[in-house]
Amino acid sequence: MNNSRDEYEKKYGLMWAAMESVSEDEYNRLVELCQKNCWIKWHGLSFMDDPFLENDSPYTFCRFEDITMLKLFFEHGNWNIRQGVLYKELFFCNQVNGGDEWWTCRYDHKMESYFPFESVSFRMTIKEGAFEMFLNDMLAATVEECKRLEYVGKSTERKGENI
């Protein structure tokens, strides 16, 4: 038993240490954003059949600065519904309790707010070795390209540009 605990700590200990808290102001802005999503908002669709799940599912948000630690976060799996994570200009919030369906939003500096543009499952992306490129594509794309879902391949297209 202790061996598997040691293995878990070895694999995920750095991830837990790298996880940063968000400020109260940022937390409130993210909750307001999440209220626009019918699956994760208070009294949303996910909670209609099990209203007690609402009490067990507070909004919890964190941030990662390192893409390797973010990858471990998604690889870890089994996150609660309403678990959100920030990475650079991206925000992901789990839409399925214990699942892998992440509502994906991007920060628009001009509008000074996040906008939703995608829903992503990361397990297969990680398994295929495409996680870093996938996120870099989202970050390399313009706001308008994200809104049109034209972000795939953008990091390669813009290689050499200062993104």
Short mmCIF file of C-alpha atoms in Angstrom, two decimals:
data_model
loop_
_atom_site.label_atom_id
_atom_site.label_comp_id
_atom_site.label_asym_id
_atom_site.label_seq_id
_atom_site.Cartn_x
_atom_site.Cartn_y
_atom_site.Cartn_z
CA MET A 1 0.00 0.00 0.00
CA ASN A 2 2.77 2.41 0.93
CA ASN A 3 4.51 1.65 -2.40
CA SER A 4 1.55 2.89 -4.49
CA ARG A 5 1.32 5.97 -2.29
CA ASP A 6 5.00 6.66 -2.92
CA GLU A 7 4.48 6.14 -6.66
CA TYR A 8 1.54 8.55 -6.64
CA GLU A 9 3.58 11.14 -4.73
CA LYS A 10 6.50 10.72 -7.11
CA LYS A 11 4.30 11.19 -10.17
CA TYR A 12 1.92 13.91 -8.97
CA GLY A 13 3.69 15.60 -6.04
CA LEU A 14 5.30 18.22 -8.27
CA MET A 15 1.94 18.91 -9.94
CA TRP A 16 0.27 19.60 -6.60
CA ALA A 17 3.17 21.84 -5.58
CA ALA A 18 3.00 23.79 -8.86
CA MET A 19 -0.76 24.40 -8.58
CA GLU A 20 -1.39 28.08 -7.84
CA SER A 21 -4.47 29.66 -6.29
CA VAL A 22 -6.48 32.36 -8.01
CA SER A 23 -7.36 35.68 -6.39
CA GLU A 24 -10.84 36.29 -5.00
CA ASP A 25 -11.54 38.78 -7.79
CA GLU A 26 -10.46 36.33 -10.48
CA TYR A 27 -12.47 33.57 -8.80
CA ASN A 28 -15.61 35.74 -8.92
CA ARG A 29 -15.04 36.60 -12.61
CA LEU A 30 -14.63 32.92 -13.46
CA VAL A 31 -17.80 31.96 -11.57
CA GLU A 32 -19.66 34.68 -13.50
CA LEU A 33 -18.28 33.23 -16.75
CA CYS A 34 -19.31 29.70 -15.73
CA GLN A 35 -22.87 30.87 -15.13
CA LYS A 36 -23.14 31.18 -18.94
CA ASN A 37 -22.63 27.43 -19.38
CA CYS A 38 -25.83 25.38 -18.94
CA TRP A 39 -23.88 22.31 -17.75
CA ILE A 40 -21.87 23.91 -14.95
CA LYS A 41 -23.96 26.87 -13.83
CA TRP A 42 -25.79 26.79 -10.52
CA HIS A 43 -28.94 24.64 -10.93
CA GLY A 44 -27.74 23.71 -14.42
CA LEU A 45 -28.55 20.65 -16.47
CA SER A 46 -25.97 18.46 -14.76
CA PHE A 47 -27.72 18.93 -11.42
CA MET A 48 -31.36 18.43 -12.43
CA ASP A 49 -31.39 14.68 -11.73
CA ASP A 50 -29.24 14.92 -8.62
CA PRO A 51 -29.73 18.24 -6.80
CA PHE A 52 -27.48 17.03 -3.94
CA LEU A 53 -24.57 16.98 -6.39
CA GLU A 54 -24.88 20.78 -6.42
CA ASN A 55 -23.75 20.95 -2.78
CA ASP A 56 -20.83 18.62 -3.47
CA SER A 57 -19.66 20.62 -6.50
CA PRO A 58 -18.31 24.04 -5.61
CA TYR A 59 -16.37 26.03 -8.16
CA THR A 60 -12.66 25.42 -7.62
CA PHE A 61 -10.05 27.09 -9.77
CA CYS A 62 -6.29 26.92 -9.99
CA ARG A 63 -3.53 28.03 -12.31
CA PHE A 64 -0.44 26.42 -13.78
CA GLU A 65 2.47 28.32 -15.29
CA ASP A 66 4.19 25.18 -16.57
CA ILE A 67 2.68 23.15 -19.41
CA THR A 68 4.24 19.92 -18.08
CA MET A 69 2.42 20.36 -14.77
CA LEU A 70 -0.81 21.21 -16.61
CA LYS A 71 -0.45 18.02 -18.60
CA LEU A 72 -0.08 16.05 -15.36
CA PHE A 73 -3.22 17.76 -14.07
CA PHE A 74 -5.27 16.51 -17.02
CA GLU A 75 -3.52 13.15 -16.98
CA HIS A 76 -4.42 12.74 -13.29
CA GLY A 77 -8.10 12.72 -14.24
CA ASN A 78 -11.18 12.20 -12.11
CA TRP A 79 -11.74 15.92 -11.49
CA ASN A 80 -15.03 17.19 -10.13
CA ILE A 81 -17.49 19.04 -12.27
CA ARG A 82 -16.77 22.78 -11.94
CA GLN A 83 -13.04 22.19 -11.43
CA GLY A 84 -11.36 24.89 -13.48
CA VAL A 85 -7.77 25.50 -14.46
CA LEU A 86 -6.03 28.49 -16.01
CA TYR A 87 -2.98 28.33 -18.24
CA LYS A 88 -1.74 31.55 -19.82
CA GLU A 89 -4.75 32.93 -21.74
CA LEU A 90 -6.76 29.70 -21.57
CA PHE A 91 -9.36 28.59 -19.05
CA PHE A 92 -10.71 25.06 -18.86
CA CYS A 93 -13.63 23.97 -16.67
CA ASN A 94 -14.74 20.35 -16.28
CA GLN A 95 -18.32 19.80 -17.47
CA VAL A 96 -18.67 16.14 -16.44
CA ASN A 97 -18.25 15.01 -12.84
CA GLY A 98 -15.20 12.75 -12.73
CA GLY A 99 -14.94 13.02 -16.50
CA ASP A 100 -12.77 14.55 -19.18
CA GLU A 101 -14.92 17.14 -20.92
CA TRP A 102 -13.38 20.58 -20.54
CA TRP A 103 -15.22 23.75 -21.51
CA THR A 104 -12.51 25.82 -23.14
CA CYS A 105 -12.32 29.60 -23.02
CA ARG A 106 -9.73 32.09 -24.23
CA TYR A 107 -8.99 35.53 -22.85
CA ASP A 108 -9.67 38.42 -25.22
CA HIS A 109 -7.50 41.37 -24.17
CA LYS A 110 -9.49 43.80 -26.28
CA MET A 111 -12.77 42.86 -24.58
CA GLU A 112 -11.04 42.21 -21.22
CA SER A 113 -12.94 38.96 -20.77
CA TYR A 114 -12.94 35.27 -21.58
CA PHE A 115 -15.03 33.80 -24.37
CA PRO A 116 -15.93 30.12 -24.79
CA PHE A 117 -14.94 28.51 -28.07
CA GLU A 118 -14.46 24.78 -27.61
CA SER A 119 -15.08 21.66 -25.55
CA VAL A 120 -12.05 19.41 -25.23
CA SER A 121 -11.25 15.92 -23.96
CA PHE A 122 -7.56 15.63 -23.15
CA ARG A 123 -6.93 11.94 -22.44
CA MET A 124 -6.55 10.96 -26.10
CA THR A 125 -4.61 14.13 -26.94
CA ILE A 126 -2.13 13.29 -24.19
CA LYS A 127 -2.00 9.61 -25.17
CA GLU A 128 -1.21 10.57 -28.78
CA GLY A 129 1.57 12.92 -27.66
CA ALA A 130 -0.19 15.99 -29.08
CA PHE A 131 -1.03 17.87 -25.88
CA GLU A 132 1.65 20.57 -25.98
CA MET A 133 1.15 21.28 -29.70
CA PHE A 134 -2.63 21.41 -29.23
CA LEU A 135 -2.39 24.04 -26.48
CA ASN A 136 0.30 25.97 -28.32
CA ASP A 137 -2.00 26.07 -31.36
CA MET A 138 -4.80 27.57 -29.26
CA LEU A 139 -2.42 30.18 -27.87
CA ALA A 140 -0.86 30.99 -31.25
CA ALA A 141 -4.23 31.55 -32.90
CA THR A 142 -5.85 34.95 -32.87
CA VAL A 143 -9.04 35.53 -30.94
CA GLU A 144 -11.00 35.48 -34.21
CA GLU A 145 -9.35 32.22 -35.31
CA CYS A 146 -10.35 30.62 -32.01
CA LYS A 147 -13.91 31.86 -32.41
CA ARG A 148 -14.00 30.25 -35.89
CA LEU A 149 -12.32 27.06 -34.51
CA GLU A 150 -9.41 27.63 -36.88
CA TYR A 151 -6.63 27.22 -34.34
CA VAL A 152 -5.21 23.80 -35.24
CA GLY A 153 -1.74 24.15 -36.77
CA LYS A 154 -1.34 27.82 -35.85
CA SER A 155 1.77 27.34 -33.70
CA THR A 156 3.56 25.68 -36.63
CA GLU A 157 2.29 28.31 -39.08
CA ARG A 158 3.55 31.12 -36.90
CA LYS A 159 6.81 29.52 -35.81
CA GLY A 160 9.42 32.22 -35.61
CA GLU A 161 6.87 34.93 -34.89
CA ASN A 162 6.83 36.23 -31.33
CA ILE A 163 3.70 34.51 -29.96
#
